[in-house]
mmCIF file of C-alpha atoms in Angstrom:
data_model
loop_
_atom_site.group_PDB
_atom_site.id
_atom_site.type_symbol
_atom_site.label_atom_id
_atom_site.label_comp_id
_atom_site.label_asym_id
_atom_site.label_seq_id
_atom_site.Cartn_x
_atom_site.Cartn_y
_atom_site.Cartn_z
ATOM 1 C CA MET H 52 0.016 0.031 -0.011
ATOM 2 C CA GLY H 53 2.884 2.372 0.845
ATOM 3 C CA LEU H 54 4.567 1.623 -2.421
ATOM 4 C CA ALA H 55 1.377 2.152 -4.380
ATOM 5 C CA TYR H 56 0.715 5.520 -2.644
ATOM 6 C CA GLY H 57 4.312 6.653 -2.983
ATOM 7 C CA TRP H 58 4.715 5.707 -6.638
ATOM 8 C CA TYR H 59 1.292 6.246 -8.181
ATOM 9 C CA ILE H 60 -1.050 8.276 -5.946
ATOM 10 C CA ASP H 61 1.359 10.885 -4.641
ATOM 11 C CA PRO H 62 4.767 10.432 -6.232
ATOM 12 C CA VAL H 63 7.673 12.720 -5.477
ATOM 13 C CA ASP H 64 7.244 16.119 -7.105
ATOM 14 C CA TYR H 65 9.999 16.872 -9.543
ATOM 15 C CA PHE H 66 11.397 20.193 -10.628
ATOM 16 C CA ASP H 67 14.802 21.421 -11.780
ATOM 17 C CA LEU H 68 14.853 18.636 -14.345
ATOM 18 C CA THR H 69 17.422 18.095 -17.069
ATOM 19 C CA PRO H 70 16.537 18.279 -20.773
ATOM 20 C CA ASP H 71 17.034 14.526 -21.274
ATOM 21 C CA THR H 72 13.792 14.033 -19.317
ATOM 22 C CA LEU H 73 11.778 16.097 -21.825
ATOM 23 C CA ARG H 74 8.980 14.438 -23.737
ATOM 24 C CA ALA H 75 9.919 13.314 -27.217
ATOM 25 C CA ASP H 76 7.954 16.063 -28.954
ATOM 26 C CA TYR H 77 9.611 18.804 -26.889
ATOM 27 C CA LYS H 78 13.007 17.239 -27.565
ATOM 28 C CA THR H 79 12.250 17.192 -31.253
ATOM 29 C CA ASP H 80 11.102 20.790 -31.174
ATOM 30 C CA TYR H 81 14.363 21.737 -29.524
ATOM 31 C CA VAL H 82 16.270 19.924 -32.222
ATOM 32 C CA LEU H 83 14.177 21.799 -34.777
ATOM 33 C CA MET H 84 15.093 25.115 -33.169
ATOM 34 C CA ILE H 85 18.750 24.208 -33.482
ATOM 35 C CA ALA H 86 18.164 23.163 -37.056
ATOM 36 C CA GLU H 87 16.433 26.449 -37.837
ATOM 37 C CA ALA H 88 19.355 28.399 -36.393
ATOM 38 C CA TYR H 89 21.856 26.141 -38.170
ATOM 39 C CA ARG H 90 20.294 26.864 -41.550
ATOM 40 C CA VAL H 91 21.387 30.488 -41.185
ATOM 41 C CA GLU H 92 24.457 30.220 -38.962
ATOM 42 C CA GLN H 93 26.036 27.202 -40.754
ATOM 43 C CA ASP H 94 28.068 26.468 -37.605
ATOM 44 C CA PRO H 95 27.920 22.764 -36.744
ATOM 45 C CA GLY H 96 30.069 23.301 -33.653
ATOM 46 C CA LEU H 97 27.586 25.788 -32.212
ATOM 47 C CA ALA H 98 24.708 23.433 -33.048
ATOM 48 C CA ALA H 99 26.531 20.536 -31.342
ATOM 49 C CA ARG H 100 27.134 22.690 -28.225
ATOM 50 C CA ARG H 101 23.431 23.570 -28.159
ATOM 51 C CA LEU H 102 22.461 19.896 -28.406
ATOM 52 C CA ALA H 103 24.877 19.020 -25.609
ATOM 53 C CA VAL H 104 22.171 19.899 -23.124
ATOM 54 C CA PHE H 105 20.791 16.417 -23.752
ATOM 55 C CA GLY H 106 23.809 14.771 -22.094
ATOM 56 C CA THR H 107 26.691 12.704 -23.294
ATOM 57 C CA ARG H 108 25.128 11.232 -26.455
ATOM 58 C CA SER H 109 26.567 12.375 -29.715
ATOM 59 C CA PRO H 110 24.890 15.424 -31.266
ATOM 60 C CA SER H 111 24.241 13.587 -34.493
ATOM 61 C CA SER H 112 22.402 10.775 -32.692
ATOM 62 C CA ILE H 113 20.239 13.289 -30.785
ATOM 63 C CA ALA H 114 19.428 15.045 -34.049
ATOM 64 C CA SER H 115 18.789 11.748 -35.758
ATOM 65 C CA GLU H 116 16.340 10.774 -33.079
ATOM 66 C CA GLY H 117 14.546 14.092 -33.597
ATOM 67 C CA LEU H 118 14.426 13.454 -37.297
ATOM 68 C CA ALA H 119 12.904 10.011 -36.781
ATOM 69 C CA TYR H 120 10.261 11.463 -34.498
ATOM 70 C CA ALA H 121 9.492 14.310 -36.870
ATOM 71 C CA ARG H 122 9.051 11.843 -39.778
ATOM 72 C CA ALA H 123 6.866 9.597 -37.737
ATOM 73 C CA ASN H 124 4.629 12.316 -36.408
ATOM 74 C CA GLY H 125 3.785 14.339 -39.412
ATOM 75 C CA PHE H 126 5.977 17.357 -39.037
ATOM 76 C CA ALA H 127 5.894 19.797 -41.920
ATOM 77 C CA GLU H 128 8.162 18.753 -44.773
ATOM 78 C CA SER H 129 10.113 22.029 -44.453
ATOM 79 C CA ASP H 130 10.869 21.210 -40.827
ATOM 80 C CA ILE H 131 11.970 17.692 -41.693
ATOM 81 C CA VAL H 132 14.298 19.046 -44.351
ATOM 82 C CA LEU H 133 15.840 21.455 -41.828
ATOM 83 C CA ILE H 134 16.445 18.660 -39.296
ATOM 84 C CA GLN H 135 17.814 16.432 -42.076
ATOM 85 C CA GLU H 136 20.343 19.153 -42.966
ATOM 86 C CA LEU H 137 21.365 19.377 -39.379
ATOM 87 C CA VAL H 138 21.822 15.608 -39.076
ATOM 88 C CA THR H 139 23.909 15.521 -42.243
ATOM 89 C CA ALA H 140 26.088 18.426 -41.035
ATOM 90 C CA LEU H 141 26.593 16.865 -37.598
ATOM 91 C CA GLN H 142 27.471 13.469 -39.059
ATOM 92 C CA ALA H 143 30.139 15.136 -41.226
ATOM 93 C CA TRP H 144 31.356 17.335 -38.360
ATOM 94 C CA SER H 145 34.449 15.965 -36.690
ATOM 95 C CA GLY H 146 34.260 18.141 -33.582
ATOM 96 C CA ILE H 147 37.815 19.426 -34.313
ATOM 97 C CA PRO H 148 37.735 23.137 -35.093
ATOM 98 C CA MET G 138 -7.713 -6.675 21.412
ATOM 99 C CA ARG G 139 -3.934 -6.923 21.676
ATOM 100 C CA ARG G 140 -3.850 -8.888 18.436
ATOM 101 C CA ILE G 141 -5.862 -6.179 16.601
ATOM 102 C CA TRP G 142 -3.371 -3.531 17.802
ATOM 103 C CA GLY G 143 -0.556 -5.751 16.642
ATOM 104 C CA ILE G 144 -2.070 -6.077 13.150
ATOM 105 C CA LEU G 145 -2.696 -2.317 12.969
ATOM 106 C CA LEU G 146 0.856 -1.542 14.062
ATOM 107 C CA ALA G 147 2.259 -3.948 11.473
ATOM 108 C CA LEU G 148 0.084 -2.434 8.773
ATOM 109 C CA LEU G 149 1.225 1.085 9.642
ATOM 110 C CA MET G 150 4.849 0.023 9.691
ATOM 111 C CA GLY G 151 4.360 -1.624 6.289
ATOM 112 C CA VAL G 152 2.824 1.500 4.836
ATOM 113 C CA GLY G 153 5.530 3.663 6.380
ATOM 114 C CA LEU G 154 8.324 1.517 5.029
ATOM 115 C CA GLY G 155 6.640 1.453 1.635
ATOM 116 C CA LEU G 156 6.528 5.237 1.592
ATOM 117 C CA VAL G 157 10.137 5.540 2.606
ATOM 118 C CA TYR G 158 11.119 3.219 -0.196
ATOM 119 C CA ALA G 159 8.883 4.864 -2.773
ATOM 120 C CA TRP G 160 9.733 8.474 -1.892
ATOM 121 C CA MET G 161 13.347 8.279 -0.740
ATOM 122 C CA ILE G 162 15.124 5.077 -1.603
ATOM 123 C CA SER G 163 13.750 4.460 -5.046
ATOM 124 C CA PRO G 164 11.626 7.345 -6.258
ATOM 125 C CA LEU G 165 10.231 6.952 -9.720
ATOM 126 C CA ARG G 166 12.397 8.503 -12.422
ATOM 127 C CA VAL G 167 10.826 11.246 -14.459
ATOM 128 C CA VAL G 168 10.521 10.990 -18.197
ATOM 129 C CA ASP G 169 8.293 12.878 -20.582
ATOM 130 C CA SER G 170 8.532 16.092 -18.598
ATOM 131 C CA GLU G 171 7.857 19.548 -19.958
ATOM 132 C CA PRO G 172 10.135 22.537 -20.440
ATOM 133 C CA SER G 173 8.575 24.515 -17.544
ATOM 134 C CA LEU G 174 10.073 21.964 -15.141
ATOM 135 C CA LEU G 175 13.624 22.418 -16.343
ATOM 136 C CA ARG G 176 16.347 23.691 -14.133
ATOM 137 C CA ALA G 177 16.966 27.451 -14.454
ATOM 138 C CA ASP G 178 20.190 27.114 -16.432
ATOM 139 C CA PHE G 179 18.581 24.691 -18.886
ATOM 140 C CA LYS G 180 15.644 27.098 -19.263
ATOM 141 C CA GLU G 181 18.165 29.746 -20.233
ATOM 142 C CA GLN G 182 19.624 27.479 -22.918
ATOM 143 C CA TYR G 183 16.082 26.743 -24.079
ATOM 144 C CA ARG G 184 15.423 30.465 -24.349
ATOM 145 C CA SER G 185 18.673 31.013 -26.255
ATOM 146 C CA ALA G 186 17.662 28.270 -28.678
ATOM 147 C CA ILE G 187 14.265 29.897 -29.138
ATOM 148 C CA ALA G 188 15.975 33.248 -29.785
ATOM 149 C CA ALA G 189 18.447 31.709 -32.245
ATOM 150 C CA ALA G 190 15.610 30.022 -34.117
ATOM 151 C CA TYR G 191 13.683 33.264 -34.190
ATOM 152 C CA ALA G 192 16.710 35.154 -35.489
ATOM 153 C CA ALA G 193 16.867 32.590 -38.248
ATOM 154 C CA ASN G 194 13.280 32.317 -39.311
ATOM 155 C CA GLY G 195 11.593 35.446 -37.926
ATOM 156 C CA ASN G 196 8.549 33.386 -36.935
ATOM 157 C CA LEU G 197 7.244 35.264 -33.943
ATOM 158 C CA PRO G 198 4.096 33.174 -33.271
ATOM 159 C CA ARG G 199 6.267 30.060 -33.143
ATOM 160 C CA ALA G 200 8.740 31.785 -30.791
ATOM 161 C CA LYS G 201 5.850 32.882 -28.586
ATOM 162 C CA ALA G 202 4.412 29.404 -28.426
ATOM 163 C CA ARG G 203 7.840 28.027 -27.520
ATOM 164 C CA LEU G 204 8.449 30.621 -24.862
ATOM 165 C CA ALA G 205 5.034 29.890 -23.344
ATOM 166 C CA LEU G 206 6.213 26.356 -22.698
ATOM 167 C CA LEU G 207 8.749 27.691 -20.248
ATOM 168 C CA GLY G 208 6.001 29.152 -18.080
ATOM 169 C CA ASP G 209 7.763 32.457 -17.425
ATOM 170 C CA PRO G 210 5.336 34.938 -15.816
ATOM 171 C CA ASP G 211 6.888 37.690 -17.905
ATOM 172 C CA PRO G 212 8.755 36.309 -20.959
ATOM 173 C CA VAL G 213 10.132 39.724 -21.959
ATOM 174 C CA ALA G 214 11.606 40.368 -18.519
ATOM 175 C CA ALA G 215 13.057 36.862 -18.499
ATOM 176 C CA LEU G 216 14.655 37.408 -21.880
ATOM 177 C CA ASN G 217 16.032 40.829 -20.869
ATOM 178 C CA ALA G 218 17.430 39.449 -17.598
ATOM 179 C CA GLN G 219 19.074 36.589 -19.526
ATOM 180 C CA ALA G 220 20.601 38.958 -22.024
ATOM 181 C CA GLN G 221 22.171 40.935 -19.190
ATOM 182 C CA GLN G 222 23.473 37.793 -17.655
ATOM 183 C CA MET G 223 24.877 36.598 -20.925
ATOM 184 C CA LEU G 224 26.720 39.853 -21.506
ATOM 185 C CA ALA G 225 28.007 39.944 -17.963
ATOM 186 C CA SER G 226 29.223 36.346 -18.149
ATOM 187 C CA GLY G 227 31.109 36.917 -21.389
ATOM 188 C CA ASP G 228 28.889 35.031 -23.790
ATOM 189 C CA THR G 229 29.227 36.158 -27.346
ATOM 190 C CA PHE G 230 27.465 39.376 -28.134
ATOM 191 C CA HIS G 231 25.841 37.678 -31.078
ATOM 192 C CA GLN G 232 23.985 35.220 -28.851
ATOM 193 C CA ALA G 233 22.968 37.892 -26.350
ATOM 194 C CA ASP G 234 21.842 40.073 -29.217
ATOM 195 C CA GLN G 235 19.486 37.298 -30.467
ATOM 196 C CA VAL G 236 17.877 37.179 -27.041
ATOM 197 C CA VAL G 237 17.497 40.952 -26.945
ATOM 198 C CA ALA G 238 16.024 40.950 -30.466
ATOM 199 C CA LEU G 239 13.386 38.468 -29.436
ATOM 200 C CA ALA G 240 12.593 40.498 -26.334
ATOM 201 C CA LEU G 241 12.268 43.575 -28.528
ATOM 202 C CA ALA G 242 10.007 41.814 -30.978
ATOM 203 C CA LEU G 243 7.785 40.520 -28.175
ATOM 204 C CA GLY G 244 7.699 43.937 -26.562
ATOM 205 C CA GLU G 245 6.628 45.525 -29.797
ATOM 206 C CA ASN G 246 3.906 42.958 -30.030
ATOM 207 C CA GLY G 247 2.627 43.765 -26.565
ATOM 208 C CA VAL G 248 3.366 40.384 -25.048
ATOM 209 C CA ALA G 249 5.343 41.988 -22.276
ATOM 210 C CA ALA G 250 3.717 40.891 -19.052
ATOM 211 C CA SER G 251 1.452 38.179 -20.201
ATOM 212 C CA THR G 252 1.087 35.167 -18.056
ATOM 213 C CA SER G 253 0.681 31.964 -19.875
ATOM 214 C CA THR G 254 -0.683 28.869 -18.405
ATOM 215 C CA ILE G 255 0.201 25.723 -20.171
ATOM 216 C CA VAL G 256 -2.080 22.777 -19.845
ATOM 217 C CA VAL G 257 -0.523 19.705 -21.229
ATOM 218 C CA GLU G 258 -2.937 16.825 -21.329
ATOM 219 C CA SER G 259 -0.313 14.230 -20.761
ATOM 220 C CA ASN G 260 1.823 15.141 -17.824
ATOM 221 C CA THR G 261 4.988 13.740 -16.418
ATOM 222 C CA ARG G 262 5.193 10.014 -16.680
ATOM 223 C CA VAL G 263 7.257 7.373 -15.065
ATOM 224 C CA ALA G 264 9.044 4.517 -16.737
ATOM 225 C CA THR G 265 11.890 3.217 -14.659
ATOM 226 C CA ASP G 266 12.924 3.345 -11.083
ATOM 227 C CA ALA G 267 16.051 5.061 -9.763
ATOM 228 C CA SER G 268 18.223 2.072 -10.571
ATOM 229 C CA GLY G 269 17.085 2.268 -14.164
ATOM 230 C CA LYS G 270 15.166 -1.042 -13.830
ATOM 231 C CA ALA G 271 11.988 -1.098 -15.808
ATOM 232 C CA THR G 272 8.821 -0.815 -13.732
ATOM 233 C CA GLU G 273 5.202 -0.659 -14.635
ATOM 234 C CA THR G 274 4.823 2.179 -17.041
ATOM 235 C CA LEU G 275 1.927 4.364 -17.873
ATOM 236 C CA PRO G 276 0.910 4.222 -21.511
ATOM 237 C CA PRO G 277 3.130 6.285 -23.735
ATOM 238 C CA PRO G 278 1.918 9.710 -24.739
ATOM 239 C CA PRO G 279 -0.018 10.073 -27.917
ATOM 240 C CA PRO G 280 2.255 11.062 -30.757
ATOM 241 C CA ASP G 281 1.008 14.563 -31.079
ATOM 242 C CA VAL G 282 -0.310 15.594 -27.692
ATOM 243 C CA PRO G 283 -2.087 18.920 -28.015
ATOM 244 C CA ILE G 284 -0.889 21.717 -25.807
ATOM 245 C CA VAL G 285 -3.500 24.193 -24.771
ATOM 246 C CA LEU G 286 -2.126 27.603 -24.088
ATOM 247 C CA THR G 287 -4.439 29.884 -22.215
ATOM 248 C CA GLU G 288 -3.681 33.498 -21.564
ATOM 249 C CA THR G 289 -4.626 34.629 -18.050
ATOM 250 C CA PRO G 290 -6.919 37.570 -17.486
ATOM 251 C CA GLU G 291 -4.198 39.626 -15.796
ATOM 252 C CA ILE G 292 -2.527 40.282 -19.124
ATOM 253 C CA ILE G 293 -1.334 43.821 -19.603
ATOM 254 C CA GLU G 294 0.130 45.501 -22.648
ATOM 255 C CA MET G 295 -1.575 42.925 -24.789
ATOM 256 C CA GLU G 296 -2.939 43.268 -28.226
ATOM 257 C CA PRO G 297 -6.406 41.825 -28.387
ATOM 258 C CA THR G 298 -5.869 38.143 -28.573
ATOM 259 C CA GLN G 299 -7.975 35.109 -28.489
ATOM 260 C CA PRO G 300 -8.520 34.034 -24.893
ATOM 261 C CA VAL G 301 -7.508 30.447 -25.624
ATOM 262 C CA VAL G 302 -4.913 29.486 -28.177
ATOM 263 C CA VAL G 303 -4.792 25.860 -29.124
ATOM 264 C CA ALA G 304 -1.442 25.061 -30.556
ATOM 265 C CA GLU G 305 0.086 21.884 -31.861
ATOM 266 C CA SER G 306 2.925 20.653 -29.744
ATOM 267 C CA THR G 307 5.153 21.444 -32.649
ATOM 268 C CA PRO G 308 3.850 24.621 -34.246
ATOM 269 C CA ARG G 309 4.295 24.658 -37.980
ATOM 270 C CA PRO G 310 6.296 27.470 -39.392
ATOM 271 C CA THR G 311 5.458 30.080 -41.919
ATOM 272 C CA ARG G 312 8.486 31.612 -43.486
ATOM 273 C CA THR G 313 8.761 35.282 -42.781
ATOM 274 C CA PRO G 314 11.571 37.663 -43.406
ATOM 275 C CA ILE G 315 14.501 37.987 -41.048
ATOM 276 C CA PRO G 316 13.385 40.299 -38.178
ATOM 277 C CA THR G 317 14.393 43.883 -38.181
ATOM 278 C CA PHE G 318 15.156 45.650 -34.957
ATOM 279 C CA GLY G 319 12.233 48.052 -35.331
ATOM 280 C CA ALA G 320 12.226 51.760 -35.799
ATOM 281 C CA PRO G 321 15.254 53.728 -34.704
ATOM 282 C CA PHE G 322 15.210 54.971 -31.124
ATOM 283 C CA LYS G 323 14.265 58.609 -30.543
ATOM 284 C CA LEU G 324 16.067 60.789 -28.131
ATOM 285 C CA THR G 325 13.133 61.770 -25.947
ATOM 286 C CA GLY G 326 14.932 63.440 -23.109
ATOM 287 C CA GLN G 327 18.182 65.258 -22.455
ATOM 288 C CA GLU G 328 18.645 66.935 -19.123
ATOM 289 C CA THR G 329 21.428 68.322 -17.003
ATOM 290 C CA VAL G 330 21.763 66.508 -13.671
ATOM 291 C CA CYS G 331 23.099 68.516 -10.791
ATOM 292 C CA ASP G 332 23.477 66.106 -7.901
ATOM 293 C CA PRO G 333 26.613 66.354 -5.777
ATOM 294 C CA ASN G 334 26.124 62.785 -4.664
ATOM 295 C CA LEU G 335 26.707 61.482 -8.199
ATOM 296 C CA PRO G 336 30.153 61.083 -9.733
ATOM 297 C CA ASP G 337 31.463 64.086 -11.649
ATOM 298 C CA GLY G 338 30.618 64.048 -15.362
ATOM 299 C CA LEU G 339 28.219 61.084 -15.126
ATOM 300 C CA LEU G 340 26.508 60.520 -18.436
ATOM 301 C CA GLN G 341 23.363 58.424 -17.736
ATOM 302 C CA VAL G 342 21.462 56.707 -20.527
ATOM 303 C CA ILE G 343 18.118 55.034 -20.211
ATOM 304 C CA VAL G 344 16.590 53.059 -23.095
ATOM 305 C CA TYR G 345 12.902 52.177 -23.362
ATOM 306 C CA ASN G 346 10.954 50.186 -25.909
ATOM 307 C CA THR G 347 7.629 51.312 -27.344
ATOM 308 C CA ASN G 348 5.802 50.226 -24.224
ATOM 309 C CA ARG G 349 8.079 52.216 -21.893
ATOM 310 C CA ARG G 350 9.710 49.013 -20.783
ATOM 311 C CA GLN G 351 13.460 49.353 -20.090
ATOM 312 C CA LEU G 352 15.626 47.360 -22.474
ATOM 313 C CA ALA G 353 18.767 45.512 -21.482
ATOM 314 C CA GLY G 354 21.642 44.648 -23.697
ATOM 315 C CA ILE G 355 21.409 47.756 -25.898
ATOM 316 C CA GLU G 356 24.776 48.756 -27.262
ATOM 317 C CA ILE G 357 25.582 52.487 -26.885
ATOM 318 C CA VAL G 358 28.380 54.135 -28.807
ATOM 319 C CA VAL G 359 29.947 57.301 -27.491
ATOM 320 C CA THR G 360 32.603 59.096 -29.489
ATOM 321 C CA TRP G 361 34.747 62.117 -28.898
ATOM 322 C CA ASP G 362 37.702 63.743 -30.551
ATOM 323 C CA GLY G 363 40.174 60.928 -30.846
ATOM 324 C CA GLY G 364 38.231 58.235 -29.078
ATOM 325 C CA GLU G 365 35.252 55.921 -29.115
ATOM 326 C CA GLU G 366 33.772 53.558 -26.543
ATOM 327 C CA GLN G 367 30.883 51.110 -26.477
ATOM 328 C CA PHE G 368 28.870 50.197 -23.448
ATOM 329 C CA PHE G 369 25.622 48.362 -22.787
ATOM 330 C CA THR G 370 22.426 48.842 -20.860
ATOM 331 C CA GLY G 371 21.609 46.375 -18.168
ATOM 332 C CA PHE G 372 24.880 46.040 -16.254
ATOM 333 C CA LYS G 373 23.374 47.851 -13.265
ATOM 334 C CA PRO G 374 20.009 46.201 -12.909
ATOM 335 C CA GLU G 375 19.479 47.870 -9.550
ATOM 336 C CA LEU G 376 19.149 51.121 -11.494
ATOM 337 C CA GLY G 377 16.964 49.608 -14.192
ATOM 338 C CA ASN G 378 17.319 47.094 -16.976
ATOM 339 C CA GLY G 379 17.673 49.851 -19.541
ATOM 340 C CA TYR G 380 20.168 51.902 -17.614
ATOM 341 C CA ALA G 381 23.819 52.496 -18.589
ATOM 342 C CA ASP G 382 26.313 55.145 -17.642
ATOM 343 C CA PHE G 383 29.639 56.565 -18.695
ATOM 344 C CA ILE G 384 32.027 59.093 -17.107
ATOM 345 C CA MET G 385 32.708 62.155 -19.247
ATOM 346 C CA SER G 386 35.955 64.073 -18.895
ATOM 347 C CA PRO G 387 35.663 67.851 -18.452
ATOM 348 C CA ASN G 388 36.079 70.029 -21.520
ATOM 349 C CA VAL G 389 35.588 67.134 -23.944
ATOM 350 C CA THR G 390 32.650 67.171 -26.320
ATOM 351 C CA TYR G 391 30.925 63.800 -26.817
ATOM 352 C CA ILE G 392 28.529 62.405 -29.361
ATOM 353 C CA LEU G 393 26.313 59.510 -28.398
ATOM 354 C CA GLN G 394 23.949 57.192 -30.235
ATOM 355 C CA LEU G 395 22.618 53.662 -29.952
ATOM 356 C CA ALA G 396 24.380 51.124 -32.153
ATOM 357 C CA ARG G 397 21.058 49.741 -33.295
ATOM 358 C CA GLY G 398 20.076 53.053 -34.792
ATOM 359 C CA SER G 399 18.865 56.170 -32.997
ATOM 360 C CA ASP G 400 18.857 59.913 -32.956
ATOM 361 C CA VAL G 401 22.315 61.263 -32.301
ATOM 362 C CA ALA G 402 22.909 63.241 -29.149
ATOM 363 C CA THR G 403 25.624 65.762 -30.027
ATOM 364 C CA GLY G 404 27.522 68.432 -28.105
ATOM 365 C CA LEU G 405 27.520 66.536 -24.822
ATOM 366 C CA ILE G 406 29.816 68.332 -22.414
ATOM 367 C CA THR G 407 30.018 68.181 -18.657
ATOM 368 C CA PRO G 408 27.870 70.971 -17.182
ATOM 369 C CA THR G 409 28.936 73.170 -14.306
ATOM 370 C CA CYS G 410 26.549 73.142 -11.386
ATOM 371 C CA GLN G 411 26.345 75.287 -8.260
ATOM 372 C CA GLY G 412 26.477 73.647 -4.847
ATOM 373 C CA THR G 413 24.376 74.893 -1.906
ATOM 374 C CA ASN G 414 27.397 76.841 -0.646
ATOM 375 C CA GLY G 415 27.882 78.465 -4.020
ATOM 376 C CA GLU G 416 30.852 76.264 -4.921
ATOM 377 C CA PRO G 417 30.804 75.085 -8.520
ATOM 378 C CA TYR G 418 31.025 71.391 -9.208
ATOM 379 C CA ILE G 419 30.856 69.165 -12.325
ATOM 380 C CA GLY G 420 27.416 67.805 -13.003
ATOM 381 C CA GLY G 421 26.169 65.163 -15.320
ATOM 382 C CA ILE G 422 23.752 64.540 -18.200
ATOM 383 C CA LYS G 423 20.801 62.173 -18.470
ATOM 384 C CA LEU G 424 19.656 60.985 -21.910
ATOM 385 C CA THR G 425 16.507 59.051 -22.540
ATOM 386 C CA PHE G 426 15.890 57.032 -25.699
ATOM 387 C CA GLN G 427 12.681 55.352 -26.668
ATOM 388 C CA GLN G 428 11.403 53.409 -29.639
ATOM 389 C CA PRO G 429 8.572 55.306 -31.292
#
């Protein structure tokens, strides 16, 4: 009963969370923001730094995950193209300035 | 009777131990959270990303919808404060400038002090316990959970808007031109300040937007014969987000304008003031700029 109450009825309230806990659509929207900025800035290093908020995974895998979500959930074609460009740039980016 | 008490005691201990385990030892790990629950520094990075995207696509409705997700009571003030912080902490001016540009655009659109309440149908969910072991999970969120953004009645400086905006969780863009920084600032006030408590030759500048809201991160350029210096509003927030100052040397004539485009204040020279005992001292000048 204590476990049920503590886990389901009144679980611990969380705040001060990290971006890796964000729901998939918010994560994808974040990736899209970075892709929109990348289209103009053309700076894969800056885009990678911005994606680093999601933790230790590689920027290209984070962006790829966003791309997969965007494709699966009916994002506008123009958005998908932007994310695709970002994925391609990050895959080609070595991280060495 | 004793047996009943024993059972009750055992039951209470069981519940207590269960709560200790569920709340402290192995609390459920959060997944599928929303941006408003992010730690303050991550919210700042989220805001920077919104500003960078806005600088790239000029899509203000999309930027507004994204900012609303952060749940800031006053998005413009949050952006201004962040711009100040970025400048103070040595971030690139370019990035701080993107944040300021978004704050300006929102200010011009009268979003200044709106309070947005975000109702997300599917809230935080749990999937694994603290050790990462899979536990019973709630069903995954629907692929495109609608987010209902409702503007509260306390909105001020708002253009007439619909009381309830229903937005997709990923608003679709409409391409619009790269944002401009609005009309040039007007020099709306220039006064001599005679206050012996202030430093000699203090040149004070206050910058407002259209809605008389002070603007941080505005670059000011002051030039004189043989010299030039740039400084920014917002480094002394205790005096106002849009405040900046500069010490003028006596007998030097200065010209001042905002880097973003403004009227030019010319012929700025330290004034001579009279103290209460008749002693002259060097006064200052206060300039006020506002977007028309």
